[in-house]
Amino acid sequence: MSIQRSAVIGSGLMGAGIAEVLAKAGQDVIVSEVSAEASAAGRDRIEKSLAKAVAKGKLSADDRDQAWSRLRFTTDTGDLADRQLVIEAASENEDIKKSIFAELDSVVTDSDAILASNTSSMPIIRFAQATSRPDRVLGVHFFNPAPVQPLVEIVSSVVTADAVRQTMTDFVAEVLGKTPIQAGDRPGFIVNALLIPYLCSAIRMLESGFATKEDIDAGMVGGCAHPMGPIALADLVGLDTCLFAAESMYAETGDPAVKPPVLLSRMVDAGLLGVKSGRGFYDH
Ligand code: 3HC
């Protein structure tokens, strides 16, 4: 199966980045959003990131124009009927995602199409079960910023067809030029199973007054050669996304390491979501 027509549901931080990656890789991409405002914000995000790629010398102006011309924006899911691949990157809410998968199932006509979720930590099988084709559903998990981070987790549920897993693995490696790794449908897959306890632990350290955010971050940058420290990284990922991931992993595992820190919940209650809202633990 040669995938040429793809779509992304949602154009927030991750959806916009994934749409950009697909368009740069030559895909005909439709970006679907819930409202004209959200769609305009998504367009703006992609346009700015493409401009940054050109400014950084990662993309020629010609390639930027080509990529841009391959992107279409819609607020009508019905426009996705002819898609061969749809990647859902809506907000981390299980009910919203299930209803998106049910809708995609009724809209996408090609029975060979692949329906994927970019969820950070939610069970893929629950989205698969919302469709009449659970064997064609899997997780395709990108990392923020998607145009920069090379990794993609391929998450097979217990019923994902092996041919679907293989097609996506080849697509990610050969068409998108990224590095696929295979993960089981367990809470947090591979990366977030390790990352979310780390971020929660750093926030608890801050909450306890044990160290400042600057020193926590400097510790991991200078001591462990991470490109950024955990508090800055939580801001980059989005504090709402961190909270949803921790909540969903805690609900399934009861592991105290992913029990959401109260400070994280309060930041989200306050609308302080990190880079995406202009203020989180740091000002952006
Ligand atoms: N398009 C293409 N390339 C871009 C770009 C864009 N829009 N923006 C930046 N780049 C390139 C730059 O050219 C540069 O490349 P170079 O190293 O070859 O020169 C590189 O990306 C770094 O960019 P910058 O110099 O602008 O920025 P920094 O050096 O400050 O790096 C960062 C920023 C890439 C965010 C880096 O700090 C980093 O990697 N941080 C860690 C991010 C991380 O861990 N992400 C994973 C989060 S977890 C997740 O997403 C999962 C979720 O489920 C929770």
CSV table of C-alpha atoms and ligand atoms in Angstrom, one decimal:
chain,number,residue,atom,x,y,z
A,1,MET,CA,0.0,0.0,0.0
A,2,SER,CA,1.5,3.4,-1.0
A,3,ILE,CA,0.2,6.2,1.2
A,4,GLN,CA,-0.2,9.5,-0.6
A,5,ARG,CA,-3.4,11.0,0.9
A,6,SER,CA,-3.2,11.6,4.6
A,7,ALA,CA,-5.0,13.7,7.2
A,8,VAL,CA,-4.4,15.0,10.7
A,9,ILE,CA,-7.2,15.6,13.2
A,10,GLY,CA,-6.4,18.6,15.4
A,11,SER,CA,-3.8,21.3,14.7
A,12,GLY,CA,-2.6,22.1,18.2
A,13,LEU,CA,1.1,21.8,19.1
A,14,MET,CA,1.4,18.1,18.0
A,15,GLY,CA,-1.2,18.1,15.1
A,16,ALA,CA,0.4,21.1,13.4
A,17,GLY,CA,3.8,19.6,13.7
A,18,ILE,CA,2.7,16.2,12.3
A,19,ALA,CA,0.9,17.9,9.4
A,20,GLU,CA,4.0,19.8,8.6
A,21,VAL,CA,6.1,16.6,8.7
A,22,LEU,CA,3.6,14.9,6.3
A,23,ALA,CA,3.5,17.8,3.9
A,24,LYS,CA,7.3,18.1,3.8
A,25,ALA,CA,7.4,14.4,3.0
A,26,GLY,CA,5.3,14.9,-0.1
A,27,GLN,CA,1.9,13.9,1.3
A,28,ASP,CA,-1.4,15.5,0.2
A,29,VAL,CA,-2.5,16.5,3.7
A,30,ILE,CA,-5.9,17.6,5.0
A,31,VAL,CA,-5.9,19.2,8.5
A,32,SER,CA,-9.2,18.9,10.2
A,33,GLU,CA,-10.2,21.2,13.1
A,34,VAL,CA,-13.3,21.8,15.2
A,35,SER,CA,-13.7,25.5,14.4
A,36,ALA,CA,-12.5,28.2,12.0
A,37,GLU,CA,-10.6,29.8,14.8
A,38,ALA,CA,-8.7,26.6,15.7
A,39,SER,CA,-8.0,26.1,12.1
A,40,ALA,CA,-6.6,29.6,11.6
A,41,ALA,CA,-4.4,29.0,14.7
A,42,GLY,CA,-3.2,25.7,13.3
A,43,ARG,CA,-2.3,27.3,9.9
A,44,ASP,CA,-0.4,30.0,11.7
A,45,ARG,CA,1.6,27.5,13.7
A,46,ILE,CA,2.6,25.5,10.6
A,47,GLU,CA,3.4,28.7,8.7
A,48,LYS,CA,5.7,29.9,11.5
A,49,SER,CA,7.4,26.6,11.9
A,50,LEU,CA,8.0,26.3,8.1
A,51,ALA,CA,9.4,29.9,8.2
A,52,LYS,CA,11.7,28.9,11.1
A,53,ALA,CA,12.9,25.8,9.1
A,54,VAL,CA,13.8,28.1,6.2
A,55,ALA,CA,15.5,30.6,8.5
A,56,LYS,CA,17.5,27.8,10.1
A,57,GLY,CA,18.6,26.6,6.7
A,58,LYS,CA,16.8,23.2,7.1
A,59,LEU,CA,14.4,23.9,4.2
A,60,SER,CA,14.6,25.8,0.9
A,61,ALA,CA,12.0,28.5,0.1
A,62,ASP,CA,10.9,26.3,-2.8
A,63,ASP,CA,10.4,23.2,-0.6
A,64,ARG,CA,8.5,25.4,1.9
A,65,ASP,CA,6.2,26.6,-0.9
A,66,GLN,CA,5.7,23.0,-2.1
A,67,ALA,CA,4.9,21.8,1.4
A,68,TRP,CA,2.5,24.6,2.0
A,69,SER,CA,0.7,23.9,-1.3
A,70,ARG,CA,0.1,20.3,-0.1
A,71,LEU,CA,-1.8,21.4,3.0
A,72,ARG,CA,-5.6,21.9,3.0
A,73,PHE,CA,-7.6,22.9,6.1
A,74,THR,CA,-11.2,21.9,6.9
A,75,THR,CA,-13.7,21.9,9.6
A,76,ASP,CA,-15.7,19.2,7.9
A,77,THR,CA,-14.6,15.6,8.8
A,78,GLY,CA,-16.6,14.5,5.7
A,79,ASP,CA,-13.7,15.9,3.6
A,80,LEU,CA,-11.6,13.0,4.8
A,81,ALA,CA,-13.5,10.3,2.9
A,82,ASP,CA,-10.7,9.5,0.5
A,83,ARG,CA,-7.8,9.5,3.0
A,84,GLN,CA,-5.5,6.5,3.2
A,85,LEU,CA,-4.0,7.5,6.6
A,86,VAL,CA,-5.6,9.6,9.3
A,87,ILE,CA,-3.6,10.6,12.4
A,88,GLU,CA,-5.7,11.8,15.3
A,89,ALA,CA,-4.0,14.5,17.4
A,90,ALA,CA,-6.9,16.0,19.3
A,91,SER,CA,-6.8,16.9,22.9
A,92,GLU,CA,-6.0,14.1,25.4
A,93,ASN,CA,-9.6,13.3,26.3
A,94,GLU,CA,-10.6,9.7,25.9
A,95,ASP,CA,-14.3,10.4,25.1
A,96,ILE,CA,-13.4,13.0,22.5
A,97,LYS,CA,-10.9,10.6,20.9
A,98,LYS,CA,-13.4,7.7,20.9
A,99,SER,CA,-16.0,9.8,19.1
A,100,ILE,CA,-13.4,11.0,16.5
A,101,PHE,CA,-12.5,7.3,15.8
A,102,ALA,CA,-16.2,6.4,15.5
A,103,GLU,CA,-16.7,9.3,13.1
A,104,LEU,CA,-13.6,8.4,11.0
A,105,ASP,CA,-14.9,4.9,10.8
A,106,SER,CA,-18.1,6.1,9.2
A,107,VAL,CA,-16.5,8.7,6.9
A,108,VAL,CA,-13.3,7.1,5.6
A,109,THR,CA,-14.3,4.8,2.7
A,110,ASP,CA,-11.1,2.9,1.9
A,111,SER,CA,-11.2,-0.3,3.9
A,112,ASP,CA,-7.4,-0.4,3.7
A,113,ALA,CA,-7.0,3.0,5.3
A,114,ILE,CA,-5.0,3.2,8.5
A,115,LEU,CA,-6.5,5.1,11.5
A,116,ALA,CA,-3.8,6.2,13.9
A,117,SER,CA,-3.7,8.1,17.2
A,118,ASN,CA,-0.9,10.3,18.5
A,119,THR,CA,-2.1,9.9,22.1
A,120,SER,CA,0.7,10.3,24.7
A,121,SER,CA,-0.5,7.5,26.9
A,122,MET,CA,-4.1,6.3,26.4
A,123,PRO,CA,-4.9,2.7,25.5
A,124,ILE,CA,-5.0,2.3,21.7
A,125,ILE,CA,-7.4,-0.6,22.0
A,126,ARG,CA,-10.2,1.7,23.3
A,127,PHE,CA,-10.0,3.8,20.1
A,128,ALA,CA,-9.8,0.7,18.0
A,129,GLN,CA,-13.0,-0.7,19.6
A,130,ALA,CA,-14.8,2.5,18.7
A,131,THR,CA,-14.5,1.4,15.0
A,132,SER,CA,-15.7,-1.5,13.0
A,133,ARG,CA,-12.1,-2.1,11.8
A,134,PRO,CA,-10.0,-2.4,15.0
A,135,ASP,CA,-7.2,-4.3,13.2
A,136,ARG,CA,-6.5,-1.1,11.2
A,137,VAL,CA,-6.0,1.1,14.2
A,138,LEU,CA,-2.7,1.8,15.9
A,139,GLY,CA,-0.7,4.4,17.8
A,140,VAL,CA,1.8,6.6,15.9
A,141,HIS,CA,3.3,8.8,18.6
A,142,PHE,CA,5.4,11.8,17.6
A,143,PHE,CA,7.6,13.9,19.9
A,144,ASN,CA,7.5,17.6,20.4
A,145,PRO,CA,8.6,19.5,18.3
A,146,ALA,CA,7.6,17.0,15.7
A,147,PRO,CA,9.5,18.6,12.8
A,148,VAL,CA,12.7,18.3,14.8
A,149,GLN,CA,12.5,15.1,17.0
A,150,PRO,CA,13.5,12.0,15.0
A,151,LEU,CA,11.6,9.4,17.0
A,152,VAL,CA,8.1,7.9,16.3
A,153,GLU,CA,6.7,5.2,18.5
A,154,ILE,CA,4.6,2.7,16.6
A,155,VAL,CA,2.1,1.3,19.1
A,156,SER,CA,0.2,-1.9,18.2
A,157,SER,CA,-2.9,-2.9,20.2
A,158,VAL,CA,-3.6,-6.5,20.9
A,159,VAL,CA,-5.6,-6.7,17.7
A,160,THR,CA,-3.6,-4.4,15.3
A,161,ALA,CA,-2.9,-6.4,12.1
A,162,ASP,CA,0.8,-7.0,11.6
A,163,ALA,CA,0.6,-5.7,8.0
A,164,VAL,CA,-0.7,-2.4,9.4
A,165,ARG,CA,2.1,-2.2,11.9
A,166,GLN,CA,4.6,-2.9,9.1
A,167,THR,CA,3.1,-0.4,6.7
A,168,MET,CA,3.3,2.3,9.2
A,169,THR,CA,6.8,1.4,10.3
A,170,ASP,CA,8.0,1.5,6.7
A,171,PHE,CA,6.1,4.8,6.1
A,172,VAL,CA,7.7,6.5,9.1
A,173,ALA,CA,11.2,5.3,8.2
A,174,GLU,CA,11.1,5.6,4.4
A,175,VAL,CA,8.6,8.4,3.7
A,176,LEU,CA,8.9,10.6,6.8
A,177,GLY,CA,12.6,9.8,7.3
A,178,LYS,CA,12.1,9.3,11.1
A,179,THR,CA,13.2,6.5,13.4
A,180,PRO,CA,10.4,4.1,14.3
A,181,ILE,CA,10.4,2.0,17.5
A,182,GLN,CA,7.9,-0.6,18.4
A,183,ALA,CA,5.9,-0.3,21.6
A,184,GLY,CA,3.2,-2.4,23.2
A,185,ASP,CA,-0.2,-0.8,24.1
A,186,ARG,CA,0.8,-0.3,27.8
A,187,PRO,CA,0.4,2.9,29.8
A,188,GLY,CA,2.9,5.5,28.4
A,189,PHE,CA,4.2,3.1,25.8
A,190,ILE,CA,8.1,3.2,26.0
A,191,VAL,CA,9.0,6.9,26.2
A,192,ASN,CA,6.3,8.4,28.4
A,193,ALA,CA,6.5,5.3,30.7
A,194,LEU,CA,9.9,6.7,31.6
A,195,LEU,CA,9.4,10.4,31.0
A,196,ILE,CA,6.2,11.1,32.9
A,197,PRO,CA,7.5,9.7,36.2
A,198,TYR,CA,10.6,11.9,35.7
A,199,LEU,CA,8.6,15.0,35.0
A,200,CYS,CA,6.3,14.4,38.0
A,201,SER,CA,9.3,13.8,40.2
A,202,ALA,CA,10.9,17.1,39.1
A,203,ILE,CA,7.6,19.0,39.8
A,204,ARG,CA,7.3,17.4,43.2
A,205,MET,CA,10.9,18.4,44.0
A,206,LEU,CA,10.0,22.0,43.1
A,207,GLU,CA,6.7,21.8,45.0
A,208,SER,CA,8.5,20.6,48.1
A,209,GLY,CA,10.8,23.7,48.0
A,210,PHE,CA,13.7,21.3,47.9
A,211,ALA,CA,15.3,23.1,44.9
A,212,THR,CA,14.5,26.0,42.5
A,213,LYS,CA,13.3,25.3,39.0
A,214,GLU,CA,16.5,26.9,37.6
A,215,ASP,CA,18.7,24.5,39.7
A,216,ILE,CA,16.6,21.4,38.8
A,217,ASP,CA,16.9,22.2,35.1
A,218,ALA,CA,20.6,23.2,35.4
A,219,GLY,CA,21.2,19.9,37.2
A,220,MET,CA,19.9,17.7,34.3
A,221,VAL,CA,21.3,19.9,31.5
A,222,GLY,CA,24.8,20.2,33.1
A,223,GLY,CA,24.9,16.9,34.9
A,224,CYS,CA,23.3,14.6,32.4
A,225,ALA,CA,23.7,16.4,29.1
A,226,HIS,CA,19.9,16.6,28.5
A,227,PRO,CA,19.1,19.4,25.9
A,228,MET,CA,16.7,21.0,28.5
A,229,GLY,CA,15.8,20.3,32.1
A,230,PRO,CA,12.5,18.7,33.2
A,231,ILE,CA,10.7,21.8,34.3
A,232,ALA,CA,11.4,23.6,31.0
A,233,LEU,CA,10.5,20.3,29.2
A,234,ALA,CA,7.2,20.1,31.0
A,235,ASP,CA,6.5,23.7,29.8
A,236,LEU,CA,7.4,22.7,26.3
A,237,VAL,CA,5.2,19.5,26.3
A,238,GLY,CA,2.3,21.5,27.7
A,239,LEU,CA,1.3,21.2,31.4
A,240,ASP,CA,-2.2,20.1,30.4
A,241,THR,CA,-0.7,17.3,28.3
A,242,CYS,CA,1.7,16.3,31.2
A,243,LEU,CA,-1.3,16.2,33.6
A,244,PHE,CA,-3.6,14.2,31.2
A,245,ALA,CA,-0.8,11.7,30.6
A,246,ALA,CA,-0.1,11.4,34.3
A,247,GLU,CA,-3.8,11.0,35.2
A,248,SER,CA,-4.3,8.4,32.5
A,249,MET,CA,-1.2,6.4,33.6
A,250,TYR,CA,-2.1,6.7,37.3
A,251,ALA,CA,-5.7,5.6,36.6
A,252,GLU,CA,-4.5,2.4,35.0
A,253,THR,CA,-1.4,1.5,37.1
A,254,GLY,CA,-1.9,3.2,40.5
A,255,ASP,CA,1.8,3.8,40.4
A,256,PRO,CA,2.6,6.6,42.9
A,257,ALA,CA,5.4,7.8,40.5
A,258,VAL,CA,2.8,9.1,38.1
A,259,LYS,CA,0.4,10.4,40.7
A,260,PRO,CA,-0.2,14.0,39.3
A,261,PRO,CA,1.5,16.5,41.6
A,262,VAL,CA,-1.0,19.0,43.1
A,263,LEU,CA,1.1,21.9,41.8
A,264,LEU,CA,0.8,20.5,38.3
A,265,SER,CA,-3.0,20.4,38.6
A,266,ARG,CA,-3.1,23.9,40.0
A,267,MET,CA,-1.0,25.3,37.2
A,268,VAL,CA,-3.5,23.8,34.7
A,269,ASP,CA,-6.5,25.0,36.7
A,270,ALA,CA,-4.9,28.5,36.3
A,271,GLY,CA,-4.5,28.2,32.6
A,272,LEU,CA,-0.7,28.3,32.9
A,273,LEU,CA,0.0,25.6,30.3
A,274,GLY,CA,3.6,26.4,29.4
A,275,VAL,CA,5.0,27.5,26.0
A,276,LYS,CA,1.6,27.2,24.3
A,277,SER,CA,-0.1,29.7,26.6
A,278,GLY,CA,2.9,32.0,27.1
A,279,ARG,CA,3.4,31.1,30.7
A,280,GLY,CA,4.0,27.9,32.7
A,281,PHE,CA,6.7,27.4,35.3
A,282,TYR,CA,8.6,29.9,33.2
A,283,ASP,CA,7.5,32.9,31.1
A,284,HIS,CA,7.7,32.3,27.3
B,1,3HC,N1,11.9,23.0,11.5
B,1,3HC,C1,13.0,22.3,11.2
B,1,3HC,N2,14.1,22.3,12.0
B,1,3HC,C2,14.1,23.1,13.1
B,1,3HC,C3,12.9,23.9,13.4
B,1,3HC,C4,11.8,23.8,12.5
B,1,3HC,N3,10.7,24.4,12.8
B,1,3HC,N4,13.1,24.5,14.6
B,1,3HC,C5,14.3,24.2,15.0
B,1,3HC,N5,14.9,23.3,14.1
B,1,3HC,C6,16.2,22.7,14.2
B,1,3HC,C7,17.3,23.7,14.3
B,1,3HC,O1,17.8,24.1,13.0
B,1,3HC,C8,18.4,23.0,15.1
B,1,3HC,O2,19.1,22.1,14.2
B,1,3HC,P1,20.7,21.9,14.4
B,1,3HC,O3,20.8,21.3,15.8
B,1,3HC,O4,21.0,20.9,13.3
B,1,3HC,O5,21.3,23.2,14.3
B,1,3HC,C9,17.6,22.2,16.1
B,1,3HC,O6,16.3,22.0,15.4
B,1,3HC,C10,17.4,22.9,17.4
B,1,3HC,O7,16.7,24.1,17.2
B,1,3HC,P2,17.0,25.5,17.9
B,1,3HC,O8,18.5,25.8,17.8
B,1,3HC,O9,16.1,26.5,17.4
B,1,3HC,O10,16.6,25.3,19.4
B,1,3HC,P3,17.4,24.6,20.6
B,1,3HC,O11,18.8,24.2,20.2
B,1,3HC,O12,17.1,25.5,21.7
B,1,3HC,O13,16.6,23.2,20.7
B,1,3HC,C11,14.7,21.8,21.2
B,1,3HC,C12,15.2,23.2,21.0
B,1,3HC,C13,14.8,21.1,19.8
B,1,3HC,C14,13.3,21.9,21.7
B,1,3HC,C15,15.7,21.1,22.2
B,1,3HC,O14,15.8,21.8,23.4
B,1,3HC,C16,15.2,19.7,22.6
B,1,3HC,O15,15.4,18.7,21.8
B,1,3HC,N6,14.6,19.6,23.7
B,1,3HC,C17,14.0,18.3,24.2
B,1,3HC,C18,12.7,18.1,23.6
B,1,3HC,C19,12.1,16.8,24.0
B,1,3HC,O16,12.5,16.1,24.9
B,1,3HC,N7,10.9,16.5,23.4
B,1,3HC,C20,10.2,15.4,23.7
B,1,3HC,C21,9.0,15.8,24.6
B,1,3HC,S1,8.1,14.4,25.0
B,1,3HC,C22,6.8,14.3,23.9
B,1,3HC,O17,6.7,15.1,23.0
B,1,3HC,C23,5.9,13.2,24.1
B,1,3HC,C24,4.5,13.7,24.6
B,1,3HC,O18,3.6,12.6,24.4
B,1,3HC,C25,4.6,14.1,26.1
